[in-house]
Coordinates of C-alpha atoms in Angstrom, one line a residue:
M1 CA -16.8 8.2 12.3
G2 CA -14.1 10.8 11.7
S3 CA -13.0 13.8 13.7
P4 CA -15.5 16.0 15.6
K5 CA -15.1 18.7 13.0
E6 CA -15.7 16.3 10.2
R7 CA -18.8 14.9 11.9
D8 CA -20.3 18.4 12.2
N9 CA -20.4 18.5 8.4
V10 CA -21.9 15.0 8.0
Q11 CA -25.7 15.5 8.3
P12 CA -28.8 14.8 6.3
E13 CA -29.9 17.6 3.9
G14 CA -32.0 20.3 5.7
T15 CA -30.7 19.7 9.2
M16 CA -28.8 22.3 11.1
S17 CA -25.2 21.8 12.3
Y18 CA -24.9 21.6 16.1
S19 CA -21.7 23.7 15.8
N20 CA -24.2 26.4 14.8
F21 CA -26.9 25.5 17.3
C22 CA -28.9 28.3 18.9
R23 CA -31.1 27.5 21.9
S24 CA -33.1 30.7 21.7
K25 CA -35.8 30.4 19.1
V26 CA -36.3 33.0 16.3
V27 CA -39.8 34.1 15.2
A28 CA -40.0 35.9 11.9
T29 CA -43.0 37.8 10.6
V30 CA -43.9 37.1 7.0
G31 CA -44.7 40.0 4.6
P32 CA -44.0 41.3 1.1
A33 CA -40.2 40.9 1.7
S34 CA -40.5 37.3 2.8
S35 CA -43.5 35.5 1.3
S36 CA -42.1 33.8 -1.8
A37 CA -40.9 30.1 -1.8
D38 CA -37.3 31.2 -2.2
Q39 CA -37.6 33.8 0.5
I40 CA -39.2 31.4 3.0
R41 CA -36.6 28.7 2.3
G42 CA -33.8 31.3 2.7
L43 CA -35.2 32.3 6.1
I44 CA -35.5 28.6 7.2
D45 CA -31.9 28.1 6.2
A46 CA -30.9 31.2 8.1
G47 CA -32.4 29.7 11.2
V48 CA -36.1 30.7 11.6
D49 CA -38.0 28.4 14.0
V50 CA -41.4 30.0 13.8
F51 CA -43.2 32.1 11.2
R52 CA -45.8 34.7 12.2
L53 CA -48.8 35.5 10.0
N54 CA -50.0 39.0 10.9
L55 CA -53.7 39.1 10.3
S56 CA -53.7 42.9 10.7
H57 CA -52.4 43.0 7.1
G58 CA -53.1 41.1 4.0
D59 CA -56.2 39.1 3.0
H60 CA -57.1 35.4 3.4
A61 CA -55.9 34.4 0.0
E62 CA -52.5 35.9 0.7
H63 CA -52.2 34.2 4.0
K64 CA -53.4 30.8 2.6
A65 CA -50.7 31.0 -0.1
V66 CA -48.0 31.8 2.4
H67 CA -49.1 29.0 4.7
Q68 CA -48.8 26.5 1.9
V69 CA -45.4 27.8 0.9
I70 CA -44.2 27.4 4.5
R71 CA -45.6 23.9 4.9
E72 CA -44.0 22.8 1.5
A73 CA -40.6 24.4 2.3
T74 CA -40.4 22.8 5.8
A75 CA -41.3 19.4 4.4
D76 CA -38.5 19.8 1.8
C77 CA -35.9 20.9 4.3
G78 CA -36.8 18.3 7.0
R79 CA -37.2 20.7 9.9
A80 CA -40.2 21.2 12.1
I81 CA -41.3 24.8 11.9
A82 CA -44.3 26.3 13.7
I83 CA -46.8 28.9 12.4
V84 CA -48.3 31.6 14.6
A85 CA -51.5 33.4 13.4
D86 CA -51.7 36.8 15.1
L87 CA -55.2 38.2 15.4
Q88 CA -55.6 41.9 15.1
G89 CA -57.8 42.3 18.2
P90 CA -59.8 45.4 19.3
K91 CA -57.3 48.0 18.0
I92 CA -59.0 51.5 18.2
R93 CA -58.2 53.9 15.4
V94 CA -59.2 57.4 14.4
G95 CA -61.4 57.7 11.3
P96 CA -60.5 59.3 8.0
M97 CA -58.6 62.6 7.8
P98 CA -57.8 64.9 4.9
P99 CA -55.0 63.4 2.7
T100 CA -52.4 65.6 4.3
G101 CA -53.7 65.1 7.8
V102 CA -54.6 67.8 10.3
T103 CA -52.5 69.5 13.0
L104 CA -53.5 69.4 16.6
V105 CA -52.4 72.5 18.6
K106 CA -51.5 72.3 22.3
G107 CA -54.2 73.9 24.5
E108 CA -56.9 73.8 21.8
P109 CA -60.2 71.8 22.3
F110 CA -60.6 68.5 20.5
I111 CA -63.6 66.2 20.3
L112 CA -63.5 62.5 19.7
T113 CA -66.9 61.0 18.8
T114 CA -68.1 57.5 18.4
E115 CA -71.3 58.5 16.7
G116 CA -71.8 57.7 13.1
P117 CA -72.0 58.2 10.2
V118 CA -68.2 58.3 9.7
Q119 CA -67.1 61.8 8.6
E120 CA -63.7 63.2 7.6
G121 CA -61.9 64.6 10.7
T122 CA -60.7 68.2 11.3
A123 CA -58.3 69.9 13.6
S124 CA -61.0 70.1 16.2
R125 CA -62.9 66.8 15.7
A126 CA -62.3 63.1 14.8
W127 CA -64.3 59.9 14.7
L128 CA -63.3 56.7 16.5
D129 CA -64.2 53.2 15.5
A130 CA -65.2 52.1 19.1
P131 CA -69.0 52.6 19.5
S132 CA -69.2 52.2 23.3
L133 CA -65.9 53.9 24.2
S134 CA -67.6 57.0 25.7
S135 CA -69.1 54.8 28.4
D136 CA -65.6 53.8 29.7
V137 CA -63.7 57.1 29.4
K138 CA -63.8 59.5 32.4
A139 CA -62.7 63.1 32.8
G140 CA -59.0 63.3 33.5
H141 CA -58.1 60.3 31.4
S142 CA -55.3 60.6 28.8
I143 CA -55.9 59.5 25.2
L144 CA -52.9 58.8 23.1
M145 CA -52.8 58.7 19.3
D146 CA -50.2 57.7 16.6
D147 CA -48.1 55.5 19.0
G148 CA -48.2 58.1 21.7
R149 CA -46.9 61.0 19.6
L150 CA -50.1 63.0 20.3
R151 CA -51.9 63.3 23.6
V152 CA -55.2 64.7 24.6
R153 CA -56.8 64.8 28.1
V154 CA -60.5 64.2 28.6
V155 CA -62.4 67.1 30.2
N156 CA -66.0 66.0 29.8
V157 CA -68.1 63.2 28.2
E158 CA -71.5 63.9 26.8
G159 CA -73.2 61.0 25.2
P160 CA -71.0 59.7 22.3
E161 CA -68.8 62.8 22.4
I162 CA -65.5 62.8 24.3
Q163 CA -64.5 66.4 24.9
C164 CA -60.7 66.9 25.3
V165 CA -57.9 69.4 25.4
V166 CA -54.7 68.9 23.4
E167 CA -51.7 68.4 25.6
V168 CA -49.2 67.3 23.0
G169 CA -50.0 68.4 19.5
G170 CA -48.8 67.4 16.1
L171 CA -49.9 65.9 12.8
L172 CA -52.8 63.5 12.9
Q173 CA -53.4 61.3 9.9
S174 CA -56.1 58.8 8.9
R175 CA -56.4 55.5 10.7
K176 CA -53.8 56.1 13.3
G177 CA -54.0 54.0 16.4
V178 CA -55.5 55.1 19.7
N179 CA -54.3 54.0 23.2
L180 CA -56.1 54.7 26.5
P181 CA -53.6 54.0 29.3
D182 CA -55.9 55.2 32.1
T183 CA -59.1 53.5 30.9
Q184 CA -60.4 50.0 31.5
L185 CA -62.2 49.1 28.3
S186 CA -65.0 46.9 29.5
S187 CA -67.1 47.7 26.5
L188 CA -64.7 46.3 23.9
P189 CA -65.0 42.6 23.0
S190 CA -61.8 40.5 23.1
L191 CA -62.6 39.2 19.7
T192 CA -63.9 41.7 17.1
P193 CA -66.1 40.7 14.1
K194 CA -62.9 40.7 12.0
D195 CA -61.2 38.4 14.5
E196 CA -64.1 36.0 14.4
V197 CA -63.9 35.7 10.6
D198 CA -60.1 35.4 10.7
L199 CA -60.3 32.8 13.5
E200 CA -62.7 30.6 11.4
F201 CA -60.2 30.9 8.5
I202 CA -57.1 30.0 10.4
L203 CA -58.7 27.0 12.2
K204 CA -59.5 25.5 8.9
L205 CA -56.0 26.4 7.6
G206 CA -54.3 24.8 10.6
V207 CA -51.7 26.6 12.7
E208 CA -49.7 25.7 15.8
F209 CA -50.5 28.9 17.7
I210 CA -53.0 31.7 17.7
A211 CA -51.8 35.0 19.2
L212 CA -54.5 37.0 21.0
S213 CA -54.0 40.8 21.0
F214 CA -54.8 43.3 23.7
V215 CA -55.5 40.6 26.4
R216 CA -56.9 42.2 29.5
S217 CA -57.9 39.3 31.7
E218 CA -58.1 35.5 31.7
S219 CA -61.7 35.7 30.5
D220 CA -60.4 37.0 27.1
V221 CA -58.2 33.9 26.8
L222 CA -61.0 31.6 27.8
T223 CA -63.3 33.2 25.3
L224 CA -60.9 32.4 22.5
R225 CA -60.3 28.9 23.8
Q226 CA -64.1 28.3 23.8
R227 CA -64.2 29.6 20.2
I228 CA -61.4 27.3 19.2
G229 CA -63.4 24.3 20.6
T230 CA -62.3 20.8 21.3
G231 CA -61.8 19.9 17.6
F232 CA -58.7 22.1 17.3
D233 CA -56.7 21.2 20.4
D234 CA -53.5 21.5 18.4
S235 CA -53.8 25.3 18.3
G236 CA -52.2 26.8 21.4
I237 CA -52.9 30.3 22.6
I238 CA -50.3 33.0 22.9
S239 CA -51.5 35.9 25.0
K240 CA -50.0 39.2 24.0
I241 CA -49.2 41.4 27.0
E242 CA -49.6 45.0 25.7
K243 CA -51.9 46.7 28.2
P244 CA -51.3 47.8 31.8
E245 CA -54.5 45.9 32.8
A246 CA -52.9 42.7 31.7
L247 CA -50.1 43.2 34.1
Q248 CA -52.5 43.5 36.9
N249 CA -54.1 40.1 35.9
L250 CA -50.9 38.5 34.8
N251 CA -50.8 35.2 36.8
R252 CA -54.4 34.3 35.8
I253 CA -53.7 35.2 32.1
I254 CA -50.6 33.0 32.2
A255 CA -52.5 30.0 33.7
A256 CA -55.1 30.2 30.9
S257 CA -52.5 30.5 28.1
N258 CA -50.0 28.2 26.4
G259 CA -47.4 31.0 26.0
L260 CA -46.9 34.8 26.4
M261 CA -45.7 37.5 24.1
V262 CA -44.3 40.7 25.5
A263 CA -45.6 43.0 22.8
R264 CA -43.7 46.1 23.5
G265 CA -45.2 48.3 20.8
D266 CA -48.6 49.1 22.4
L267 CA -47.2 48.3 25.9
G268 CA -44.6 50.9 25.4
V269 CA -47.2 53.5 24.5
E270 CA -49.6 52.8 27.5
L271 CA -46.7 52.5 30.0
S272 CA -44.1 55.1 30.4
P273 CA -40.9 54.0 28.6
E274 CA -38.8 53.5 31.8
K275 CA -41.3 50.9 33.0
V276 CA -41.2 48.6 30.0
P277 CA -37.9 46.8 30.7
M278 CA -39.0 45.8 34.2
A279 CA -42.4 44.8 32.9
Q280 CA -40.7 42.6 30.4
K281 CA -38.7 40.9 33.1
A282 CA -41.7 40.4 35.3
V283 CA -43.8 38.8 32.5
I284 CA -41.0 36.4 31.6
Q285 CA -40.3 35.4 35.2
A286 CA -44.0 34.9 36.0
A287 CA -44.5 32.8 32.9
R288 CA -41.5 30.6 33.7
R289 CA -42.8 30.0 37.2
Q290 CA -45.9 28.5 35.5
G291 CA -44.0 26.6 32.8
R292 CA -45.2 28.8 29.9
F293 CA -42.9 29.9 27.0
T294 CA -42.3 33.5 26.3
I295 CA -41.6 35.6 23.2
V296 CA -40.1 39.1 23.3
A297 CA -41.3 41.3 20.4
T298 CA -41.2 44.7 18.8
E299 CA -38.3 46.7 17.3
M300 CA -35.6 44.3 18.5
L301 CA -33.4 44.9 15.4
Q302 CA -35.5 47.8 13.9
S303 CA -32.7 49.6 12.3
M304 CA -32.0 46.6 10.2
V305 CA -35.1 47.2 8.2
N306 CA -32.7 49.2 6.1
A307 CA -29.3 48.9 7.7
S308 CA -27.0 45.9 7.4
R309 CA -25.8 46.0 11.0
P310 CA -27.8 46.5 14.3
T311 CA -27.2 49.4 16.6
R312 CA -25.3 48.5 19.8
A313 CA -28.5 49.2 21.8
E314 CA -30.4 46.7 19.7
A315 CA -27.8 44.0 20.2
G316 CA -28.0 44.7 23.9
D317 CA -31.8 44.5 23.7
V318 CA -31.7 41.0 22.2
A319 CA -29.0 39.8 24.6
N320 CA -31.0 41.1 27.6
A321 CA -34.2 39.3 26.4
V322 CA -32.2 36.0 26.3
L323 CA -30.8 36.7 29.8
D324 CA -34.2 37.6 31.1
G325 CA -35.2 34.0 30.3
A326 CA -37.2 34.5 27.1
D327 CA -37.7 31.4 25.0
A328 CA -37.9 33.2 21.7
V329 CA -37.2 36.6 20.2
M330 CA -39.3 38.0 17.4
L331 CA -38.7 40.0 14.2
S332 CA -41.5 42.1 12.8
Q333 CA -40.9 44.7 10.1
E334 CA -37.3 43.5 9.9
T335 CA -38.4 40.4 8.0
S336 CA -41.8 41.5 6.7
I337 CA -40.8 44.6 4.8
G338 CA -37.0 44.9 5.4
D339 CA -34.3 45.0 2.8
H340 CA -32.5 41.8 3.9
P341 CA -34.6 39.4 6.1
E342 CA -32.1 36.6 6.0
L343 CA -29.2 38.7 7.3
V344 CA -31.4 40.0 10.1
V345 CA -32.2 36.4 11.2
E346 CA -28.5 35.4 11.0
T347 CA -27.6 38.5 13.1
M348 CA -30.2 37.7 15.7
R349 CA -29.0 34.1 16.0
R350 CA -25.4 35.3 16.4
I351 CA -26.3 37.6 19.2
C352 CA -28.3 34.8 20.9
R353 CA -25.4 32.2 20.5
E354 CA -22.9 34.6 22.0
V355 CA -25.1 35.1 25.1
E356 CA -25.7 31.4 25.4
S357 CA -21.9 30.8 25.6
T358 CA -21.7 32.7 28.9
G359 CA -22.0 31.7 32.5
A360 CA -24.6 34.5 32.9
Y361 CA -26.9 32.7 30.5
A362 CA -26.6 29.3 32.3
Q363 CA -27.4 31.1 35.6
S364 CA -30.5 32.7 34.1
R365 CA -31.9 29.4 32.9
A366 CA -31.2 27.6 36.2
V367 CA -34.0 29.4 38.1
T368 CA -36.9 27.1 38.7
S369 CA -40.0 27.0 40.9
P370 CA -42.4 24.3 42.3
E371 CA -45.2 26.3 40.7
I372 CA -44.3 24.8 37.3
E373 CA -47.2 22.8 35.9
G374 CA -46.5 19.1 36.2
H375 CA -44.1 19.5 39.2
G376 CA -44.2 16.3 41.1
S377 CA -45.4 14.2 38.1
I378 CA -43.5 11.3 36.6
Q379 CA -42.9 13.3 33.4
N380 CA -41.4 16.2 35.3
A381 CA -39.2 14.0 37.4
C382 CA -37.9 12.2 34.2
A383 CA -37.2 15.5 32.5
R384 CA -35.3 16.9 35.4
A385 CA -33.5 13.7 36.1
A386 CA -32.4 13.4 32.4
L387 CA -30.9 16.8 32.5
G388 CA -29.1 16.1 35.8
L389 CA -27.7 12.8 34.5
A390 CA -26.5 14.3 31.3
A391 CA -24.6 16.9 33.2
D392 CA -23.1 14.4 35.7
L393 CA -22.1 11.9 33.0
R394 CA -21.1 14.5 30.3
A395 CA -23.5 12.9 27.9
K396 CA -23.4 14.0 24.3
A397 CA -27.2 14.5 24.1
I398 CA -30.6 14.1 25.7
C399 CA -33.4 12.4 23.8
F400 CA -37.0 12.6 24.7
F401 CA -39.6 10.4 23.1
T402 CA -42.9 12.3 23.6
A403 CA -46.3 11.9 22.1
T404 CA -47.5 15.4 22.9
G405 CA -44.3 17.4 23.6
T406 CA -45.1 17.8 27.4
T407 CA -41.8 16.2 28.6
A408 CA -39.8 18.3 26.2
R409 CA -41.6 21.4 27.4
L410 CA -40.9 20.6 31.0
S411 CA -37.2 20.3 30.2
T412 CA -37.0 23.9 29.1
D413 CA -37.5 25.0 32.7
Y414 CA -34.1 23.7 33.7
A415 CA -30.5 24.6 32.6
C416 CA -28.9 22.3 30.1
D417 CA -25.7 22.6 28.1
V418 CA -26.1 19.6 25.7
P419 CA -28.3 19.2 22.7
V420 CA -31.9 18.2 23.6
L421 CA -33.8 16.4 20.9
A422 CA -37.5 15.6 21.2
F423 CA -38.7 12.7 19.0
T424 CA -42.5 12.4 18.4
P425 CA -44.8 10.4 16.2
S426 CA -47.0 13.4 15.8
E427 CA -46.1 16.0 13.1
A428 CA -48.4 18.5 14.9
A429 CA -46.5 18.0 18.2
S430 CA -43.1 18.3 16.4
R431 CA -44.2 21.7 15.0
R432 CA -45.5 22.9 18.3
M433 CA -42.2 22.1 20.0
A434 CA -40.3 24.4 17.5
I435 CA -41.0 27.2 19.9
Y436 CA -39.5 25.4 23.0
H437 CA -36.2 26.8 24.1
G438 CA -33.2 24.6 23.4
V439 CA -35.3 21.7 22.0
T440 CA -34.9 20.3 18.5
P441 CA -38.1 18.5 17.5
I442 CA -37.9 15.5 15.2
H443 CA -40.8 13.5 13.7
L444 CA -40.3 9.8 14.2
N445 CA -42.7 6.9 13.6
V446 CA -43.6 4.9 16.7
P447 CA -41.6 1.7 17.2
T448 CA -43.5 -1.0 19.1
T449 CA -40.9 -1.5 21.9
V450 CA -38.8 0.7 24.1
D451 CA -35.6 -0.9 22.7
G452 CA -36.8 -0.1 19.2
T453 CA -37.5 3.5 20.1
I454 CA -34.1 4.0 21.7
D455 CA -32.4 2.3 18.7
R456 CA -34.2 4.7 16.3
M457 CA -33.3 7.7 18.3
T458 CA -29.6 6.9 18.8
Q459 CA -29.3 6.1 15.1
E460 CA -30.7 9.5 14.3
L461 CA -28.1 11.1 16.5
V462 CA -25.3 9.3 14.6
D463 CA -26.8 10.3 11.2
R464 CA -26.9 14.0 12.3
G465 CA -23.3 13.9 13.4
I466 CA -24.2 14.7 17.1
C467 CA -22.8 11.4 18.5
S468 CA -20.4 8.7 17.5
L469 CA -19.9 5.1 18.7
G470 CA -19.1 4.9 22.4
D471 CA -20.8 8.2 23.3
L472 CA -23.2 8.3 26.2
V473 CA -26.8 9.5 25.6
V474 CA -29.6 10.0 28.2
V475 CA -33.0 8.8 26.9
T476 CA -36.6 9.1 28.1
A477 CA -39.5 7.2 26.7
K478 CA -42.7 5.4 27.5
S479 CA -42.5 1.8 28.7
R480 CA -45.2 1.0 26.1
P481 CA -44.6 3.3 23.1
T482 CA -47.9 2.7 21.5
A483 CA -50.0 2.9 24.6
L484 CA -51.7 5.9 26.2
G485 CA -49.9 7.6 29.1
G486 CA -46.8 9.8 29.5
T487 CA -43.1 9.4 29.8
D488 CA -42.1 6.8 32.5
T489 CA -38.8 5.4 31.5
L490 CA -35.3 6.8 31.8
R491 CA -32.1 5.2 30.5
V492 CA -28.4 6.0 30.0
V493 CA -27.4 4.4 26.6
R494 CA -23.9 4.0 25.1
V495 CA -24.2 4.5 21.4

């Protein structure tokens, strides 16, 4: 079979060398800088595991074209890649302003109105696109605009008019975002009319995950799940944690979701900056206790929108997200409108790999809890036993044969220092598993016997240069591969 170094270079076209393996998954947002076939293929080669379609921008025709490009590129390269469609959600914005904007002056009165018709704003008055907002806002509440750069405080509410005084002034321009950190927005729907239209579109299109913005409680998640319906079970829900109210309802939100995203943009506006790092850690730890994957997002390598190197603080931010236990780290503007998307992905993966080579990383992944969904099940026991056997026997790899990806997901809750490959007969399941920490998903047709399944998996390991003759491999499978039911078989195999 040749030397280990030679074997690393013997692999089917489109597969990733395990000398360059990264357990942390990379999510890249698609945009003008990354939507062509060549750009998508370049990002896949650089190491992207998940592509994000941001439905706050672009139209359906553009997203459909990008979706097709991603599916074609992943088929060509032989890797399972997931797609996340990110709904805009009930984002509140100010109405139109003069072309040059208006300047709010500290101490001056300022009125926000939800009453139509929409009119161009002035330095003393602006329209908001939230018709029922005035019923939620109370005197004393803060209202932030333009990512928190401007702040007004409510002094009185009369009908649709919210009367305020400017506390932090500055330039206010059209369509800037509005945040209300003190207000529970009971009047806003979790899905806006735009979201409803976008949801119908993406369900027909077919994506692995739908990201729900501005989640406040489990009822928001359950509303989306009801809209998705039983015919689209392949679409998992990622709840974006970006409001203080969500932190108060965190455990129930996690239980209703497939995964969590720590969306630090709006969260960092509604929380004071010093509270965001600990909120990030709390979300990740709570999600891991319930066996849900997590993504850390927003400005991770923001300077690389233009620069060719990250700042030291950005490198530390990515590293700390990995040490916090995040399954994935996300790029937004860096890949959607940045100057060099591929370089950013490569940089992020290098940082992740460096962290993953340390004892601190192994310790961070070793934390487990009996609250994990499936604890006590045969699947969970097989997953945990497989990882333990691999460590004790110094096996070269762990192979899970899984119909739905559940066993592979359970394995991510435990520390592992060998390659984990998840084989599945379902292309949809293989794409879903692309987000799972440390798991390489591989589509494999179903053999009719356990021995046939194991033979196919071990041959794949040899073909990919992961194992050679005589190596030990730990394998899990179903005793009857074509029957219903979960993983119930565990073997140690010598290749």
